[in-house]
Amino acid sequence: MAKDPIKRVGIDPSSPWVRVSTFDSTELPAGVPLVYFLRTTDGSGAVLPVTTKNGKVDSAGILYIGEGEDAADRLRKLIESFQRGRGGRDAHGVPSKYFDDRYDSKYPFEGLEFRWTRLRSPPKVLPTGSEIERTLAPTLTPGQPTDEKVMARVVERGEIANHKHRVGDLPPFNAKGGYHTYKAPMPAAAPPTDGDVELLDPDSAEAKEMDPRNKMKPGSL
């Protein structure tokens, strides 16, 4: 007897494929880290194979894999820049390459689709303002990446690596295998506030008295 397929528990983190030309970018949720995918179709849902820069053919039609720590920011810029068309303001970068290099003649704009995968992000703990919280809080430096940004770039590199393994090349609009982003090291522990710790001279009488090897064993008298 065939077993029933395993069903996902909870919400599927991946969205359905959606047409770029008609999507309302204001519907994207804010503050959601994600990895997103751009593919090409014939406009009716049938995927068009994509030829990479090195002549490899991707039957899944993936043109680009990107990431963002905020869906309502990074992905919105991609969608809106595509919708402005050739010559419009491009706050993302990929749409300019698509139109300027005439990819739209091979992969029509009306057939572009995207989907995104929401990444698991721990809930933010609201600050209490306590003294110990202020003491332990790391000092943020300008441009220091958030945990969400680091996570998104790590997942993006994995997705691009999987694509390269499957196809043999990067997607046409990915210039590299993802970026490396590292969290800044945690600040060094604060020195004790009650003065320096004085180490005993190992040859002193006090140190010898504290040495357990010099303790008399029971019954040794």
Tab-separated table of C-alpha atoms in Angstrom:
chain	number	residue	atom	x	y	z
A	1	MET	CA	0.000	0.000	0.000
A	2	ALA	CA	1.396	3.400	-0.985
A	3	LYS	CA	2.077	5.747	1.874
A	4	ASP	CA	0.515	9.188	2.010
A	5	PRO	CA	3.005	11.959	1.196
A	6	ILE	CA	4.447	13.874	4.116
A	7	LYS	CA	2.597	17.134	4.536
A	8	ARG	CA	4.298	20.376	5.560
A	9	VAL	CA	3.446	21.630	9.033
A	10	GLY	CA	2.869	25.363	9.087
A	11	ILE	CA	3.060	27.956	6.349
A	12	ASP	CA	5.124	27.232	3.244
A	13	PRO	CA	7.990	29.758	3.333
A	14	SER	CA	8.064	29.991	-0.479
A	15	SER	CA	5.614	32.136	-2.409
A	16	PRO	CA	4.020	30.999	-5.684
A	17	TRP	CA	5.516	32.231	-8.948
A	18	VAL	CA	4.052	35.676	-9.680
A	19	ARG	CA	4.194	37.768	-12.852
A	20	VAL	CA	6.508	40.773	-12.442
A	21	SER	CA	4.548	43.073	-14.781
A	22	THR	CA	1.301	43.008	-12.796
A	23	PHE	CA	2.446	42.495	-9.199
A	24	ASP	CA	1.664	45.216	-6.664
A	25	SER	CA	4.936	45.616	-4.757
A	26	THR	CA	3.175	47.295	-1.815
A	27	GLU	CA	1.848	43.852	-0.897
A	28	LEU	CA	5.314	42.668	0.131
A	29	PRO	CA	5.677	42.309	3.911
A	30	ALA	CA	8.140	44.578	5.654
A	31	GLY	CA	11.048	43.369	7.754
A	32	VAL	CA	11.180	39.859	6.259
A	33	PRO	CA	14.596	38.432	5.278
A	34	LEU	CA	14.405	36.422	2.073
A	35	VAL	CA	16.039	34.897	-0.993
A	36	TYR	CA	14.264	35.489	-4.301
A	37	PHE	CA	14.356	34.030	-7.814
A	38	LEU	CA	13.622	35.538	-11.226
A	39	ARG	CA	12.678	33.269	-14.118
A	40	THR	CA	11.422	33.571	-17.677
A	41	THR	CA	8.265	32.070	-19.204
A	42	ASP	CA	6.316	32.473	-22.439
A	43	GLY	CA	3.685	34.565	-20.654
A	44	SER	CA	1.314	31.637	-20.250
A	45	GLY	CA	3.228	29.893	-17.473
A	46	ALA	CA	5.436	27.651	-19.631
A	47	VAL	CA	9.074	28.068	-18.621
A	48	LEU	CA	11.539	29.150	-21.317
A	49	PRO	CA	15.019	27.555	-21.141
A	50	VAL	CA	17.777	30.056	-20.374
A	51	THR	CA	21.224	30.012	-21.965
A	52	THR	CA	23.979	31.187	-19.598
A	53	LYS	CA	26.977	33.324	-20.544
A	54	ASN	CA	29.090	30.202	-21.015
A	55	GLY	CA	26.545	28.417	-23.191
A	56	LYS	CA	24.957	26.179	-20.571
A	57	VAL	CA	21.198	25.648	-20.778
A	58	ASP	CA	18.982	25.908	-17.719
A	59	SER	CA	15.621	24.239	-18.290
A	60	ALA	CA	14.236	25.892	-15.129
A	61	GLY	CA	14.584	29.335	-16.744
A	62	ILE	CA	16.326	31.023	-13.789
A	63	LEU	CA	17.706	34.453	-14.684
A	64	TYR	CA	18.737	35.701	-11.250
A	65	ILE	CA	18.986	34.721	-7.575
A	66	GLY	CA	19.083	37.532	-5.034
A	67	GLU	CA	18.679	38.222	-1.350
A	68	GLY	CA	17.546	40.918	1.024
A	69	GLU	CA	17.089	41.477	4.727
A	70	ASP	CA	13.787	43.252	4.019
A	71	ALA	CA	11.356	42.014	1.363
A	72	ALA	CA	9.623	45.371	1.196
A	73	ASP	CA	12.895	47.055	0.268
A	74	ARG	CA	15.214	44.940	-1.881
A	75	LEU	CA	12.629	42.895	-3.775
A	76	ARG	CA	10.337	45.909	-4.183
A	77	LYS	CA	13.180	47.778	-5.909
A	78	LEU	CA	13.644	44.891	-8.359
A	79	ILE	CA	9.939	44.737	-9.232
A	80	GLU	CA	9.390	48.484	-9.552
A	81	SER	CA	12.544	48.978	-11.624
A	82	PHE	CA	11.372	46.310	-14.075
A	83	GLN	CA	7.930	47.908	-14.262
A	84	ARG	CA	9.443	51.305	-15.154
A	85	GLY	CA	10.921	49.717	-18.267
A	86	ARG	CA	13.884	50.740	-20.399
A	87	GLY	CA	15.253	54.128	-19.420
A	88	GLY	CA	13.425	54.230	-16.106
A	89	ARG	CA	15.077	54.728	-12.734
A	90	ASP	CA	16.706	51.479	-11.596
A	91	ALA	CA	17.363	51.196	-7.884
A	92	HIS	CA	18.290	47.510	-8.127
A	93	GLY	CA	20.669	46.959	-11.048
A	94	VAL	CA	19.338	43.812	-12.689
A	95	PRO	CA	16.571	45.527	-14.733
A	96	SER	CA	19.132	47.832	-16.414
A	97	LYS	CA	21.172	44.819	-17.515
A	98	TYR	CA	18.006	43.118	-18.740
A	99	PHE	CA	16.903	46.032	-20.943
A	100	ASP	CA	20.275	47.522	-21.953
A	101	ASP	CA	21.744	44.179	-23.029
A	102	ARG	CA	18.558	43.312	-24.952
A	103	TYR	CA	17.646	40.281	-22.892
A	104	ASP	CA	14.031	41.412	-23.332
A	105	SER	CA	14.234	40.308	-26.984
A	106	LYS	CA	14.961	36.720	-25.864
A	107	TYR	CA	12.984	36.642	-22.642
A	108	PRO	CA	9.918	38.934	-22.962
A	109	PHE	CA	9.049	41.205	-20.063
A	110	GLU	CA	5.460	39.918	-19.931
A	111	GLY	CA	6.823	36.446	-19.233
A	112	LEU	CA	9.075	37.363	-16.292
A	113	GLU	CA	8.054	35.782	-12.993
A	114	PHE	CA	9.475	35.832	-9.482
A	115	ARG	CA	9.100	33.945	-6.262
A	116	TRP	CA	10.671	34.366	-2.868
A	117	THR	CA	11.478	32.208	0.115
A	118	ARG	CA	11.063	33.701	3.547
A	119	LEU	CA	13.936	32.886	5.868
A	120	ARG	CA	13.419	31.926	9.470
A	121	SER	CA	14.215	34.870	11.687
A	122	PRO	CA	14.097	34.816	15.503
A	123	PRO	CA	11.678	37.294	17.041
A	124	LYS	CA	13.187	40.530	18.246
A	125	VAL	CA	13.424	40.929	22.001
A	126	LEU	CA	12.340	44.400	22.997
A	127	PRO	CA	14.954	46.237	25.090
A	128	THR	CA	14.134	46.761	28.737
A	129	GLY	CA	16.611	49.558	29.294
A	130	SER	CA	18.230	47.794	32.258
A	131	GLU	CA	21.794	48.638	33.279
A	132	ILE	CA	23.114	45.126	32.584
A	133	GLU	CA	21.463	45.195	29.125
A	134	ARG	CA	23.200	48.478	28.311
A	135	THR	CA	26.506	47.111	29.564
A	136	LEU	CA	26.350	43.944	27.443
A	137	ALA	CA	24.981	45.601	24.300
A	138	PRO	CA	27.612	45.519	21.504
A	139	THR	CA	28.696	48.814	20.026
A	140	LEU	CA	27.355	48.991	16.467
A	141	THR	CA	29.664	50.381	13.816
A	142	PRO	CA	28.508	52.156	10.618
A	143	GLY	CA	27.634	49.596	7.942
A	144	GLN	CA	27.768	46.634	10.331
A	145	PRO	CA	25.468	43.920	8.877
A	146	THR	CA	22.507	42.649	10.827
A	147	ASP	CA	21.924	38.995	11.641
A	148	GLU	CA	19.210	38.950	8.963
A	149	LYS	CA	21.608	40.260	6.303
A	150	VAL	CA	24.252	37.677	7.144
A	151	MET	CA	21.654	34.891	7.090
A	152	ALA	CA	20.198	36.028	3.748
A	153	ARG	CA	23.611	36.142	2.070
A	154	VAL	CA	24.582	32.727	3.404
A	155	VAL	CA	21.364	31.179	2.043
A	156	GLU	CA	21.767	33.037	-1.262
A	157	ARG	CA	25.290	31.628	-1.719
A	158	GLY	CA	23.909	28.149	-1.104
A	159	GLU	CA	21.142	28.589	-3.687
A	160	ILE	CA	23.594	29.926	-6.286
A	161	ALA	CA	25.980	27.046	-5.567
A	162	ASN	CA	23.119	24.552	-6.060
A	163	HIS	CA	22.220	26.233	-9.343
A	164	LYS	CA	25.818	26.110	-10.559
A	165	HIS	CA	26.034	22.432	-9.632
A	166	ARG	CA	22.773	21.684	-11.483
A	167	VAL	CA	23.402	23.783	-14.596
A	168	GLY	CA	27.180	24.118	-14.680
A	169	ASP	CA	27.146	27.914	-14.632
A	170	LEU	CA	25.775	30.948	-12.803
A	171	PRO	CA	22.415	32.510	-13.733
A	172	PRO	CA	22.859	35.211	-16.416
A	173	PHE	CA	22.422	38.138	-14.011
A	174	ASN	CA	24.582	36.755	-11.177
A	175	ALA	CA	28.150	38.026	-11.612
A	176	LYS	CA	29.503	35.912	-8.759
A	177	GLY	CA	28.554	33.136	-6.392
A	178	GLY	CA	27.087	35.487	-3.790
A	179	TYR	CA	28.657	37.877	-1.338
A	180	HIS	CA	30.387	37.064	1.926
A	181	THR	CA	29.193	39.063	4.894
A	182	TYR	CA	30.591	38.561	8.359
A	183	LYS	CA	29.295	39.723	11.672
A	184	ALA	CA	31.638	41.983	13.613
A	185	PRO	CA	33.372	40.201	16.512
A	186	MET	CA	31.814	40.539	19.926
A	187	PRO	CA	33.430	43.219	22.061
A	188	ALA	CA	36.036	42.073	24.547
A	189	ALA	CA	34.809	41.470	28.063
A	190	ALA	CA	35.131	44.482	30.302
A	191	PRO	CA	38.036	44.301	32.795
A	192	PRO	CA	37.128	43.865	36.464
A	193	THR	CA	36.265	47.140	38.130
A	194	ASP	CA	37.645	46.244	41.569
A	195	GLY	CA	41.326	46.493	40.671
A	196	ASP	CA	43.901	44.123	39.209
A	197	VAL	CA	44.045	40.500	40.295
A	198	GLU	CA	47.365	39.766	42.007
A	199	LEU	CA	48.846	36.334	41.295
A	200	LEU	CA	50.636	34.535	44.100
A	201	ASP	CA	54.305	33.720	43.875
A	202	PRO	CA	54.311	29.914	43.426
A	203	ASP	CA	57.309	29.655	45.760
A	204	SER	CA	55.703	31.682	48.532
A	205	ALA	CA	54.617	30.064	51.772
A	206	GLU	CA	50.996	31.071	51.143
A	207	ALA	CA	50.965	29.426	47.686
A	208	LYS	CA	52.524	26.224	49.044
A	209	GLU	CA	49.950	26.112	51.812
A	210	MET	CA	47.131	26.392	49.253
A	211	ASP	CA	48.611	23.677	46.996
A	212	PRO	CA	46.441	20.528	47.497
A	213	ARG	CA	49.466	18.362	46.881
A	214	ASN	CA	50.922	19.573	50.160
A	215	LYS	CA	47.816	18.668	52.156
A	216	MET	CA	48.303	15.799	54.569
A	217	LYS	CA	46.300	12.699	53.729
A	218	PRO	CA	44.054	11.148	56.405
A	219	GLY	CA	45.885	8.518	58.408
A	220	SER	CA	49.326	9.769	57.346
A	221	LEU	CA	50.246	10.723	60.948
